[in-house]
Amino acid sequence: MENELSDPTARHRFVRGLPDLSALLSEAAEFRSRRRRPFVVLSYAQSVDGSIAGRRRERIRLSGAESMHLTYSIRARCDVILVGIGTILADDPRLTVKQVDGPHPHPVVLDTRLRTPPAARLLQRPDVRPWLIHAPAAPPERIRRLSRSGADPMPCSAASDGRIDLPALMQALAERAVNSVMVEGGARVITSFLRQRLADVVIVTISPQLVGGLPVIDPGESDRTLDLHIDHPFYQTLGRDLVIWGRPRWTAA
Ligand SMILES: NC(=O)c1ccc[n+]([C@@H]2O[C@H](COP(=O)([O-])OP(=O)(O)OC[C@H]3O[C@@H](n4cnc5c(N)ncnc54)[C@H](OP(=O)(O)O)[C@@H]3O)[C@@H](O)[C@H]2O)c1
C-alpha cells in the first residue's frame, strides 16, 4: 500500500495542532478522489504505560477536561467517527461533539456479528442512524431488529480473520462521499488500522498515570512487531496531559 508520505508534497505537511489538522482536512475531498479512501485521523488517550482501558477492557478515565475538549474539536472536524463493538459494549458512548460547536460526525461501528444492543445509547440519538458495519453472514434477524432500533446495518466483506475488511470498508465509505474518518478505538480497532497502515495523522493524548491495563497495541492481535514512527512530532501540554501530534511513517516490512 502506498504511504501518503511517499508523496513529496505531503512529506512536509506538519501537524502542529488543530489549525494544521483543519488545513489537511480541508483537502480531504481531494485526498479521497486521489486515494479512493477517506483521510484517516487516529486519535486516542493512553496512560504513560500505554494503557487505553483497564485490564478487563473496561473504561477508565484518562483525558482531563482540556484534552477531552480537544477530542470533541477533532470529532467536529471529521465526517465520520469510527469505533469497534468492544467500545460500544464497554462504554455505551453517544459519540457526539458535546460542548464544542460544529456538526456531530456520523457514527460508524465495526460490528461483524451485529452484537450492538438495540438499547445502546448511540441508537437512541434522534439526529442520526449509525452505520453498523457487519459481515455478509450476520444473522438477518439482527439486521431487522437493529434497523427497527435506529441503526443502519451496512454489509462489508470480511477479511481472512473473519472481521471487517478495512480497505474494503474505506473504499465503501469513499463511495458514500465520506472524506474523513476519525478512528477513536478501542485497542483492537487501533491495532488493525495501524497494521493496515490506515492512518494519515496520529494524535495521542498521554495522561500522567500508570494503569497496567489494556495496551493500545493489542498483543493478541498479531505476533509481528509494529514499527511505526511519528514524523516531526509536535508536543502540546493541555491541562495535566501531553498531546503528541504527527504523521505516521512505517518502516519497510
Ligand atoms: N482511551 C481511549 O482513547 C479509548 C477510545 C476508545 C475505546 N477505549 C476503550 O477500549 C476498550 C475496548 O477496546 P477493545 O479492543 O476491547 O474493543 P474495540 O477495539 O472497540 O472493538 C473490537 C471489536 O471490533 C470488531 N471488529 C470488526 N472488524 C474489526 C477489525 N477489522 N479490526 C478490529 N476489530 C474489528 C471485533 O468484534 P466482532 O468480531 O464481534 O465484530 C473486535 O473484537 C474499552 O474499554 C474502551 O473504553 C479507549
Short mmCIF file of C-alpha atoms and ligand atoms in Angstrom, two decimals:
data_model
loop_
_atom_site.label_atom_id
_atom_site.label_comp_id
_atom_site.label_asym_id
_atom_site.label_seq_id
_atom_site.Cartn_x
_atom_site.Cartn_y
_atom_site.Cartn_z
CA MET A 1 0.00 0.00 0.00
CA GLU A 2 1.36 3.40 -0.95
CA ASN A 3 2.37 5.55 2.01
CA GLU A 4 0.95 9.08 1.97
CA LEU A 5 4.40 10.32 2.96
CA SER A 6 5.86 8.96 -0.27
CA ASP A 7 4.06 11.89 -1.88
CA PRO A 8 6.77 14.63 -1.81
CA THR A 9 4.22 17.41 -1.35
CA ALA A 10 2.67 15.64 1.63
CA ARG A 11 6.01 14.87 3.32
CA HIS A 12 6.39 18.39 4.64
CA ARG A 13 2.85 18.85 5.85
CA PHE A 14 3.49 19.01 9.57
CA VAL A 15 0.68 18.80 12.10
CA ARG A 16 1.19 21.34 14.87
CA GLY A 17 -2.22 21.39 16.41
CA LEU A 18 -5.79 21.98 15.33
CA PRO A 19 -5.16 24.66 12.65
CA ASP A 20 -2.84 22.33 10.71
CA LEU A 21 -5.27 19.46 11.11
CA SER A 22 -8.09 21.68 9.82
CA ALA A 23 -5.95 22.63 6.81
CA LEU A 24 -5.31 18.98 6.00
CA LEU A 25 -8.97 18.12 6.44
CA SER A 26 -9.98 20.96 4.13
CA GLU A 27 -8.22 18.97 1.39
CA ALA A 28 -9.77 15.66 2.40
CA ALA A 29 -12.18 15.61 -0.56
CA GLU A 30 -9.25 15.86 -2.95
CA PHE A 31 -7.42 13.19 -0.92
CA ARG A 32 -10.46 10.90 -1.24
CA SER A 33 -10.72 11.27 -5.01
CA ARG A 34 -6.97 10.68 -5.40
CA ARG A 35 -6.63 7.76 -2.97
CA ARG A 36 -10.17 6.35 -3.21
CA ARG A 37 -10.43 6.27 0.57
CA PRO A 38 -11.11 8.86 3.27
CA PHE A 39 -8.36 10.70 5.14
CA VAL A 40 -7.89 8.87 8.47
CA VAL A 41 -7.21 10.63 11.77
CA LEU A 42 -6.28 8.20 14.52
CA SER A 43 -6.80 9.80 17.94
CA TYR A 44 -6.93 8.21 21.37
CA ALA A 45 -5.89 8.69 25.00
CA GLN A 46 -3.48 6.48 26.91
CA SER A 47 -1.69 6.34 30.24
CA VAL A 48 2.10 6.75 30.47
CA ASP A 49 2.44 2.96 30.32
CA GLY A 50 0.39 2.78 27.12
CA SER A 51 -2.94 1.55 28.54
CA ILE A 52 -6.17 2.76 26.96
CA ALA A 53 -8.55 0.86 29.28
CA GLY A 54 -8.49 -1.33 32.37
CA ARG A 55 -7.18 -4.89 32.45
CA ARG A 56 -10.61 -6.36 31.70
CA ARG A 57 -11.12 -3.93 28.77
CA GLU A 58 -13.30 -1.75 30.98
CA ARG A 59 -13.46 2.01 30.53
CA ILE A 60 -11.19 4.21 32.64
CA ARG A 61 -10.94 7.98 32.85
CA LEU A 62 -7.75 9.14 31.11
CA SER A 63 -8.20 12.56 29.47
CA GLY A 64 -8.52 15.70 31.54
CA ALA A 65 -11.13 18.35 30.69
CA GLU A 66 -8.83 20.25 28.30
CA SER A 67 -7.81 17.22 26.24
CA MET A 68 -11.41 15.95 26.22
CA HIS A 69 -12.32 19.30 24.68
CA LEU A 70 -9.64 18.70 22.04
CA THR A 71 -11.13 15.29 21.29
CA TYR A 72 -14.55 16.87 20.71
CA SER A 73 -12.94 19.52 18.49
CA ILE A 74 -11.32 16.81 16.35
CA ARG A 75 -14.62 14.93 16.13
CA ALA A 76 -16.34 18.10 14.91
CA ARG A 77 -13.86 18.37 12.02
CA CYS A 78 -14.32 14.82 10.70
CA ASP A 79 -17.18 13.38 8.64
CA VAL A 80 -17.24 10.06 10.47
CA ILE A 81 -16.27 8.77 13.91
CA LEU A 82 -15.41 5.08 13.99
CA VAL A 83 -15.16 2.69 16.97
CA GLY A 84 -15.32 -1.08 17.49
CA ILE A 85 -18.14 -3.04 19.05
CA GLY A 86 -15.89 -3.61 22.10
CA THR A 87 -16.06 0.13 22.82
CA ILE A 88 -19.85 0.19 22.40
CA LEU A 89 -20.22 -2.69 24.86
CA ALA A 90 -17.72 -1.26 27.39
CA ASP A 91 -18.58 2.45 27.28
CA ASP A 92 -22.04 2.80 25.71
CA PRO A 93 -20.91 6.11 24.11
CA ARG A 94 -23.06 8.58 22.14
CA LEU A 95 -20.08 9.79 20.06
CA THR A 96 -21.21 13.42 19.84
CA VAL A 97 -19.15 16.62 19.97
CA LYS A 98 -20.77 17.60 23.29
CA GLN A 99 -19.87 21.16 24.30
CA VAL A 100 -17.98 22.04 21.09
CA ASP A 101 -19.59 23.98 18.24
CA GLY A 102 -19.82 22.08 15.00
CA PRO A 103 -21.58 19.12 13.43
CA HIS A 104 -21.59 15.69 15.01
CA PRO A 105 -19.62 13.23 12.87
CA HIS A 106 -21.59 10.28 11.51
CA PRO A 107 -21.04 7.29 13.86
CA VAL A 108 -19.70 4.04 12.42
CA VAL A 109 -19.27 0.84 14.44
CA LEU A 110 -17.25 -2.21 13.35
CA ASP A 111 -19.63 -4.95 14.41
CA THR A 112 -19.05 -8.14 12.39
CA ARG A 113 -21.86 -10.15 14.03
CA LEU A 114 -24.15 -7.23 14.93
CA ARG A 115 -23.76 -7.52 18.69
CA THR A 116 -24.74 -3.87 19.26
CA PRO A 117 -27.55 -3.88 21.86
CA PRO A 118 -30.76 -2.31 20.49
CA ALA A 119 -30.88 -0.25 23.72
CA ALA A 120 -27.38 1.22 23.15
CA ARG A 121 -27.35 5.00 23.79
CA LEU A 122 -25.89 5.52 20.31
CA LEU A 123 -29.10 4.14 18.78
CA GLN A 124 -31.28 6.42 20.91
CA ARG A 125 -29.91 9.55 19.25
CA PRO A 126 -32.72 11.24 17.32
CA ASP A 127 -30.37 13.03 14.91
CA VAL A 128 -28.62 10.12 13.23
CA ARG A 129 -28.82 6.47 12.19
CA PRO A 130 -25.38 4.97 12.98
CA TRP A 131 -23.86 2.67 10.39
CA LEU A 132 -23.17 -0.75 11.90
CA ILE A 133 -20.63 -2.44 9.65
CA HIS A 134 -21.24 -6.17 9.61
CA ALA A 135 -20.04 -9.21 7.68
CA PRO A 136 -22.37 -10.60 4.99
CA ALA A 137 -23.05 -13.63 7.21
CA ALA A 138 -24.56 -11.59 10.08
CA PRO A 139 -27.91 -13.04 11.23
CA PRO A 140 -30.82 -11.48 9.26
CA GLU A 141 -33.00 -11.15 12.38
CA ARG A 142 -30.33 -8.92 13.98
CA ILE A 143 -30.26 -6.79 10.82
CA ARG A 144 -34.03 -6.36 11.05
CA ARG A 145 -34.07 -5.71 14.81
CA LEU A 146 -31.26 -3.13 14.71
CA SER A 147 -32.84 -1.40 11.70
CA ARG A 148 -36.05 -1.05 13.74
CA SER A 149 -33.96 0.27 16.67
CA GLY A 150 -32.50 3.26 14.84
CA ALA A 151 -29.38 1.88 13.13
CA ASP A 152 -28.41 1.35 9.50
CA PRO A 153 -26.66 -2.03 9.32
CA MET A 154 -24.25 -1.97 6.37
CA PRO A 155 -22.68 -5.16 4.98
CA CYS A 156 -18.99 -5.24 4.14
CA SER A 157 -16.72 -8.05 3.06
CA ALA A 158 -14.80 -9.86 5.76
CA ALA A 159 -11.03 -10.26 5.88
CA SER A 160 -9.34 -13.66 6.28
CA ASP A 161 -9.69 -13.38 10.09
CA GLY A 162 -13.49 -13.08 9.69
CA ARG A 163 -13.62 -9.44 10.78
CA ILE A 164 -14.38 -6.39 8.69
CA ASP A 165 -12.01 -5.88 5.75
CA LEU A 166 -10.74 -2.37 6.45
CA PRO A 167 -9.50 -1.45 2.92
CA ALA A 168 -12.89 -2.59 1.53
CA LEU A 169 -14.68 -0.52 4.17
CA MET A 170 -12.57 2.54 3.40
CA GLN A 171 -13.46 2.20 -0.28
CA ALA A 172 -17.17 1.83 0.60
CA LEU A 173 -17.04 4.96 2.78
CA ALA A 174 -15.31 6.88 -0.02
CA GLU A 175 -18.12 5.83 -2.37
CA ARG A 176 -20.56 7.32 0.17
CA ALA A 177 -18.68 10.63 -0.12
CA VAL A 178 -17.02 10.31 3.30
CA ASN A 179 -13.89 12.45 3.10
CA SER A 180 -12.51 11.98 6.62
CA VAL A 181 -12.70 9.38 9.38
CA MET A 182 -11.68 9.81 13.00
CA VAL A 183 -10.72 6.42 14.47
CA GLU A 184 -11.02 6.50 18.27
CA GLY A 185 -10.67 2.94 19.47
CA GLY A 186 -10.54 0.61 21.16
CA ALA A 187 -7.31 -1.35 21.21
CA ARG A 188 -8.26 -3.96 18.62
CA VAL A 189 -9.52 -1.37 16.18
CA ILE A 190 -6.50 0.92 16.61
CA THR A 191 -4.17 -2.07 16.18
CA SER A 192 -5.98 -3.15 12.98
CA PHE A 193 -5.86 0.32 11.43
CA LEU A 194 -2.16 0.67 12.21
CA ARG A 195 -1.35 -2.81 10.89
CA GLN A 196 -3.12 -1.91 7.64
CA ARG A 197 -1.23 1.42 7.54
CA LEU A 198 -4.54 3.21 7.52
CA ALA A 199 -3.66 6.38 9.42
CA ASP A 200 -2.73 9.75 7.94
CA VAL A 201 -2.47 11.70 11.20
CA VAL A 202 -1.88 10.30 14.68
CA ILE A 203 -2.88 12.27 17.79
CA VAL A 204 -2.08 10.63 21.12
CA THR A 205 -3.10 12.13 24.45
CA ILE A 206 -0.90 10.89 27.31
CA SER A 207 -2.35 11.12 30.79
CA PRO A 208 0.17 11.25 33.65
CA GLN A 209 -0.85 7.98 35.25
CA LEU A 210 0.22 4.35 35.10
CA VAL A 211 -2.58 1.84 34.85
CA GLY A 212 -1.24 -1.61 33.96
CA GLY A 213 -4.32 -2.10 31.79
CA LEU A 214 -5.17 -2.86 28.16
CA PRO A 215 -2.19 -1.95 25.92
CA VAL A 216 -3.10 0.20 22.93
CA ILE A 217 -1.34 -2.21 20.59
CA ASP A 218 -3.29 -5.31 21.46
CA PRO A 219 -0.76 -8.13 21.93
CA GLY A 220 -3.35 -10.73 20.94
CA GLU A 221 -3.75 -9.17 17.52
CA SER A 222 -0.50 -10.22 15.87
CA ASP A 223 2.88 -11.78 16.50
CA ARG A 224 4.61 -9.11 14.39
CA THR A 225 6.28 -6.00 15.78
CA LEU A 226 4.66 -2.74 14.73
CA ASP A 227 7.46 -0.43 13.65
CA LEU A 228 5.80 2.96 13.35
CA HIS A 229 7.39 6.35 13.87
CA ILE A 230 5.63 9.66 14.27
CA ASP A 231 7.38 12.04 11.90
CA HIS A 232 8.27 15.55 13.11
CA PRO A 233 6.19 15.18 16.27
CA PHE A 234 4.58 18.22 17.81
CA TYR A 235 4.21 18.20 21.61
CA GLN A 236 1.50 20.17 23.35
CA THR A 237 0.52 20.25 27.00
CA LEU A 238 -3.19 20.55 27.73
CA GLY A 239 -4.02 20.79 31.42
CA ARG A 240 -2.16 17.87 33.03
CA ASP A 241 -1.95 15.90 29.75
CA LEU A 242 0.65 15.76 26.98
CA VAL A 243 -0.62 15.55 23.39
CA ILE A 244 1.61 14.25 20.59
CA TRP A 245 0.63 15.13 17.02
CA GLY A 246 2.24 13.89 13.84
CA ARG A 247 2.16 11.93 10.64
CA PRO A 248 2.96 8.24 10.73
CA ARG A 249 5.89 6.68 8.96
CA TRP A 250 6.17 2.94 8.75
CA THR A 251 9.50 1.29 8.17
CA ALA A 252 9.53 -1.17 5.28
CA ALA A 253 8.33 -4.62 6.43
N1 LIG B 1 -8.53 5.63 25.67
C1 LIG B 1 -9.18 5.81 24.54
O1 LIG B 1 -8.94 6.79 23.81
C2 LIG B 1 -10.23 4.82 24.14
C3 LIG B 1 -11.01 5.06 22.99
C4 LIG B 1 -11.95 4.12 22.63
C5 LIG B 1 -12.12 2.97 23.39
N2 LIG B 1 -11.36 2.78 24.50
C6 LIG B 1 -11.50 1.57 25.34
O2 LIG B 1 -11.17 0.42 24.57
C7 LIG B 1 -11.85 -0.68 25.17
C8 LIG B 1 -12.40 -1.54 24.06
O3 LIG B 1 -11.33 -1.99 23.24
P1 LIG B 1 -11.39 -3.43 22.57
O4 LIG B 1 -10.08 -3.69 21.95
O5 LIG B 1 -11.88 -4.40 23.58
O6 LIG B 1 -12.58 -3.28 21.50
P2 LIG B 1 -12.73 -2.40 20.16
O7 LIG B 1 -11.40 -2.20 19.52
O8 LIG B 1 -13.58 -1.22 20.46
O9 LIG B 1 -13.62 -3.37 19.26
C9 LIG B 1 -13.01 -4.55 18.77
C10 LIG B 1 -14.04 -5.40 18.08
O10 LIG B 1 -14.48 -4.79 16.85
C11 LIG B 1 -14.83 -5.81 15.95
N3 LIG B 1 -14.14 -5.66 14.68
C12 LIG B 1 -14.71 -5.87 13.46
N4 LIG B 1 -13.83 -5.71 12.49
C13 LIG B 1 -12.64 -5.40 13.07
C14 LIG B 1 -11.35 -5.16 12.56
N5 LIG B 1 -11.08 -5.16 11.24
N6 LIG B 1 -10.35 -4.91 13.43
C15 LIG B 1 -10.59 -4.85 14.76
N7 LIG B 1 -11.80 -5.09 15.32
C16 LIG B 1 -12.83 -5.37 14.47
C17 LIG B 1 -14.41 -7.15 16.59
O11 LIG B 1 -15.57 -7.73 17.20
P3 LIG B 1 -16.51 -8.68 16.30
O12 LIG B 1 -15.61 -9.71 15.70
O13 LIG B 1 -17.53 -9.22 17.21
O14 LIG B 1 -17.08 -7.76 15.27
C18 LIG B 1 -13.45 -6.72 17.67
O15 LIG B 1 -13.38 -7.61 18.76
C19 LIG B 1 -12.92 -0.13 26.07
O16 LIG B 1 -12.57 -0.30 27.42
C20 LIG B 1 -12.92 1.37 25.78
O17 LIG B 1 -13.16 2.14 26.94
C21 LIG B 1 -10.42 3.68 24.89
#
